[in-house]
Amino acid sequence: MNRSMNFLARSHIAPDETPAETDQIEQGRWANLPPELLLDIIRRVEESETSWPARAVVVHCASVCRSWREITKEIVKTPEQCGRLTFPISLKQPGHRESPIQCFIKRDTATSTFLLYYGLVPSEGENDKLLLAARKIRRATCSDFIVSLVSDDFSRASNTYVGPTSWEPSSLCTITYELNVLRSRGPRRMHCMMHSIPMSSIEEGGTVPTLTSLTETFGGRFPHLSTSKGKESVSDISSPSPSQSPVLTQGSEEPLVLKNKAPRWHEQLQCWCLNFRGRVTVASVKNFQLVAAVESFHNVSSADQERVILQFGKIGKDIFTMDYRYPLSAFQAFAICLSSFDTKPACE
């Protein structure tokens, strides 16, 4: 039986078009500030407001007018450079190289929704920064995921909603879960082929394409993912608009392949264990760490071969951590983690 999941999302930022004449009059005194003064103001704001929700002030600066937006975009660095998420486009850009960007996912089984937040763990005041929200829709032979920037509006009329996508043969990522013969007592095997990320990106001096416009990202849509039951559960994350997506063409660079880091059997605890460095506290077969699947001919150091690129694990009832780093983006990491929730033959 085949089960398919569709992921769709769209991110937004202050539009680039010229403001209406009334807006120009109202914002004139702000738009006409000396560039040197404006540069100093925004730089001070960027340096002082480093975490959410205070960092929303940086986004507000970009929303004042065109001149403020251009200078803000010039000052604010990408997640790969600074390790911070600021604008919606940050969700589609590679994470930090040196340290993981830490997030967590809340699952609501009653409403079949999954909320991705920016931060270590849920805060008491529930003022956490929401990054993406996904709602699962079960069908007879498939499961669809509708992804939005808000958690309370998945309607077709919303500007954060995008309709169903059709299957495309050119995929951005293929995820394979191998069914474990030991079932819940043993670890699962997981492979992710990232068709949009070259293997050279993790080699010495390597880079990965950094998107600067939302129109470049998956044709403005969240990838499509399908899963199938059986000996192996296969998930395909594909682009509905291959011509607008940074997919490696056939015969070009070798794509990056991620594999789950092999756990070790703990004799005293009588279970399989991974070192999540305190970020995972509940044993679950869903827990995983992904590292690069490197061959001897790849120019990748031993340290980078052991570097965890994505880790996902349970910390409480329906609460999971998601920590990712370069070359994955938050967008790609969330898609991989969502596939874990819909591959029960391999996970449950």
Short mmCIF file of N, CA, C and O in Angstrom, two decimals, residues 195-245:
data_model
loop_
_atom_site.label_atom_id
_atom_site.label_comp_id
_atom_site.label_asym_id
_atom_site.label_seq_id
_atom_site.Cartn_x
_atom_site.Cartn_y
_atom_site.Cartn_z
N HIS A 195 19.00 15.60 -3.10
CA HIS A 195 19.26 15.87 -4.50
C HIS A 195 19.59 17.34 -4.77
O HIS A 195 20.15 17.65 -5.82
N SER A 196 19.25 18.22 -3.85
CA SER A 196 19.51 19.65 -4.07
C SER A 196 20.79 20.11 -3.38
O SER A 196 21.13 21.29 -3.44
N ILE A 197 21.50 19.21 -2.69
CA ILE A 197 22.74 19.56 -1.99
C ILE A 197 23.86 18.66 -2.51
O ILE A 197 23.77 17.44 -2.41
N PRO A 198 24.94 19.23 -3.04
CA PRO A 198 26.04 18.40 -3.54
C PRO A 198 26.89 17.85 -2.40
O PRO A 198 27.04 18.48 -1.36
N MET A 199 27.47 16.69 -2.61
CA MET A 199 28.38 16.12 -1.63
C MET A 199 29.58 17.04 -1.38
O MET A 199 30.12 17.11 -0.28
N SER A 200 29.96 17.79 -2.41
CA SER A 200 31.11 18.69 -2.29
C SER A 200 30.87 19.78 -1.25
O SER A 200 31.82 20.43 -0.82
N SER A 201 29.61 19.99 -0.85
CA SER A 201 29.31 21.06 0.11
C SER A 201 29.94 20.81 1.47
O SER A 201 30.20 21.76 2.22
N ILE A 202 30.21 19.53 1.81
CA ILE A 202 30.82 19.24 3.11
C ILE A 202 32.30 18.93 2.99
O ILE A 202 32.94 18.65 3.99
N GLU A 203 32.81 18.98 1.77
CA GLU A 203 34.24 18.80 1.58
C GLU A 203 34.96 20.10 1.89
O GLU A 203 34.34 21.17 1.99
N GLU A 204 36.26 20.03 2.04
CA GLU A 204 37.04 21.22 2.39
C GLU A 204 36.85 22.30 1.34
O GLU A 204 37.07 22.08 0.15
N GLY A 205 36.42 23.49 1.79
CA GLY A 205 36.18 24.60 0.88
C GLY A 205 34.87 24.52 0.14
O GLY A 205 34.59 25.37 -0.72
N GLY A 206 34.03 23.54 0.46
CA GLY A 206 32.77 23.36 -0.24
C GLY A 206 31.71 24.36 0.17
O GLY A 206 31.75 24.92 1.27
N THR A 207 30.76 24.58 -0.70
CA THR A 207 29.64 25.49 -0.44
C THR A 207 28.35 24.86 -0.92
O THR A 207 28.36 23.88 -1.67
N VAL A 208 27.24 25.42 -0.47
CA VAL A 208 25.93 24.98 -0.92
C VAL A 208 25.17 26.22 -1.38
O VAL A 208 25.35 27.31 -0.82
N PRO A 209 24.36 26.14 -2.43
CA PRO A 209 23.62 27.31 -2.91
C PRO A 209 22.78 27.93 -1.79
O PRO A 209 22.04 27.23 -1.10
N THR A 210 22.93 29.24 -1.61
CA THR A 210 22.17 29.97 -0.59
C THR A 210 21.11 30.81 -1.27
O THR A 210 21.43 31.74 -2.01
N LEU A 211 19.87 30.48 -1.06
CA LEU A 211 18.77 31.19 -1.69
C LEU A 211 18.63 32.58 -1.10
O LEU A 211 18.74 32.78 0.10
N THR A 212 18.36 33.55 -1.95
CA THR A 212 18.17 34.93 -1.50
C THR A 212 16.78 35.45 -1.80
O THR A 212 16.41 36.53 -1.37
N SER A 213 16.01 34.68 -2.56
CA SER A 213 14.66 35.08 -2.91
C SER A 213 13.72 33.91 -2.72
O SER A 213 14.06 32.77 -3.06
N LEU A 214 12.55 34.18 -2.19
CA LEU A 214 11.59 33.10 -1.93
C LEU A 214 11.10 32.46 -3.21
O LEU A 214 10.67 31.31 -3.21
N THR A 215 11.16 33.19 -4.33
CA THR A 215 10.71 32.62 -5.59
C THR A 215 11.64 31.52 -6.08
O THR A 215 11.28 30.74 -6.96
N GLU A 216 12.83 31.43 -5.50
CA GLU A 216 13.76 30.39 -5.89
C GLU A 216 13.52 29.08 -5.15
O GLU A 216 14.05 28.05 -5.52
N THR A 217 12.73 29.12 -4.07
CA THR A 217 12.64 27.97 -3.18
C THR A 217 11.51 27.04 -3.56
O THR A 217 10.35 27.33 -3.35
N PHE A 218 11.88 25.90 -4.13
CA PHE A 218 10.92 24.84 -4.44
C PHE A 218 9.72 25.37 -5.21
O PHE A 218 8.60 24.92 -5.02
N GLY A 219 9.93 26.38 -6.05
CA GLY A 219 8.81 26.96 -6.78
C GLY A 219 7.84 27.64 -5.86
O GLY A 219 6.68 27.83 -6.18
N GLY A 220 8.28 28.04 -4.63
CA GLY A 220 7.41 28.68 -3.68
C GLY A 220 6.54 27.72 -2.92
O GLY A 220 5.58 28.11 -2.28
N ARG A 221 6.84 26.44 -2.99
CA ARG A 221 6.01 25.42 -2.33
C ARG A 221 6.85 24.49 -1.48
O ARG A 221 8.03 24.33 -1.69
N PHE A 222 6.20 23.88 -0.55
CA PHE A 222 6.88 22.89 0.28
C PHE A 222 6.98 21.60 -0.52
O PHE A 222 6.14 21.29 -1.34
N PRO A 223 8.04 20.83 -0.32
CA PRO A 223 8.21 19.61 -1.11
C PRO A 223 7.12 18.58 -0.91
O PRO A 223 6.46 18.54 0.11
N HIS A 224 6.95 17.76 -1.94
CA HIS A 224 6.00 16.65 -1.89
C HIS A 224 6.72 15.42 -1.35
O HIS A 224 7.86 15.16 -1.68
N LEU A 225 6.03 14.66 -0.51
CA LEU A 225 6.65 13.49 0.10
C LEU A 225 5.70 12.32 0.05
O LEU A 225 4.54 12.45 0.41
N SER A 226 6.17 11.18 -0.41
CA SER A 226 5.33 9.98 -0.43
C SER A 226 6.04 8.87 0.31
O SER A 226 7.26 8.77 0.28
N THR A 227 5.27 8.03 0.98
CA THR A 227 5.84 6.91 1.72
C THR A 227 5.14 5.64 1.31
O THR A 227 3.98 5.63 0.90
N SER A 228 5.86 4.54 1.42
CA SER A 228 5.27 3.24 1.09
C SER A 228 5.62 2.24 2.17
O SER A 228 6.70 2.30 2.76
N LYS A 229 4.72 1.34 2.43
CA LYS A 229 4.93 0.32 3.44
C LYS A 229 5.67 -0.87 2.84
O LYS A 229 5.77 -1.04 1.64
N GLY A 230 6.16 -1.72 3.71
CA GLY A 230 6.83 -2.92 3.27
C GLY A 230 8.15 -3.10 3.98
O GLY A 230 8.36 -2.59 5.08
N LYS A 231 9.05 -3.83 3.33
CA LYS A 231 10.36 -4.04 3.94
C LYS A 231 11.07 -2.73 4.18
O LYS A 231 11.77 -2.54 5.15
N GLU A 232 10.89 -1.80 3.21
CA GLU A 232 11.47 -0.49 3.38
C GLU A 232 10.37 0.54 3.21
O GLU A 232 9.47 0.40 2.39
N SER A 233 10.44 1.60 4.01
CA SER A 233 9.52 2.70 3.86
C SER A 233 10.25 3.82 3.15
O SER A 233 11.26 4.32 3.62
N VAL A 234 9.77 4.19 1.97
CA VAL A 234 10.48 5.16 1.14
C VAL A 234 9.70 6.46 1.10
O VAL A 234 8.50 6.47 0.82
N SER A 235 10.37 7.56 1.37
CA SER A 235 9.78 8.88 1.32
C SER A 235 10.45 9.68 0.22
O SER A 235 11.67 9.75 0.15
N ASP A 236 9.66 10.27 -0.65
CA ASP A 236 10.19 11.11 -1.72
C ASP A 236 9.73 12.53 -1.51
O ASP A 236 8.54 12.81 -1.54
N ILE A 237 10.69 13.43 -1.31
CA ILE A 237 10.37 14.85 -1.21
C ILE A 237 10.73 15.46 -2.53
O ILE A 237 11.89 15.50 -2.91
N SER A 238 9.73 15.92 -3.27
CA SER A 238 10.01 16.40 -4.61
C SER A 238 9.45 17.78 -4.84
O SER A 238 8.55 18.24 -4.15
N SER A 239 9.98 18.45 -5.84
CA SER A 239 9.59 19.81 -6.14
C SER A 239 8.47 19.84 -7.17
O SER A 239 8.54 19.17 -8.19
N PRO A 240 7.42 20.64 -6.93
CA PRO A 240 6.38 20.77 -7.93
C PRO A 240 6.82 21.62 -9.11
O PRO A 240 6.16 21.66 -10.12
N SER A 241 7.93 22.32 -9.01
CA SER A 241 8.43 23.15 -10.09
C SER A 241 9.93 22.94 -10.23
O SER A 241 10.72 23.76 -9.78
N PRO A 242 10.37 21.85 -10.85
CA PRO A 242 11.78 21.53 -10.92
C PRO A 242 12.61 22.62 -11.57
O PRO A 242 13.76 22.83 -11.22
N SER A 243 12.02 23.34 -12.55
CA SER A 243 12.79 24.36 -13.24
C SER A 243 13.15 25.52 -12.34
O SER A 243 14.08 26.27 -12.61
N GLN A 244 12.42 25.72 -11.23
CA GLN A 244 12.68 26.81 -10.32
C GLN A 244 13.40 26.34 -9.07
O GLN A 244 13.58 27.10 -8.15
N SER A 245 13.81 25.08 -9.03
CA SER A 245 14.40 24.53 -7.83
C SER A 245 15.87 24.22 -8.05
O SER A 245 16.27 23.83 -9.14
#
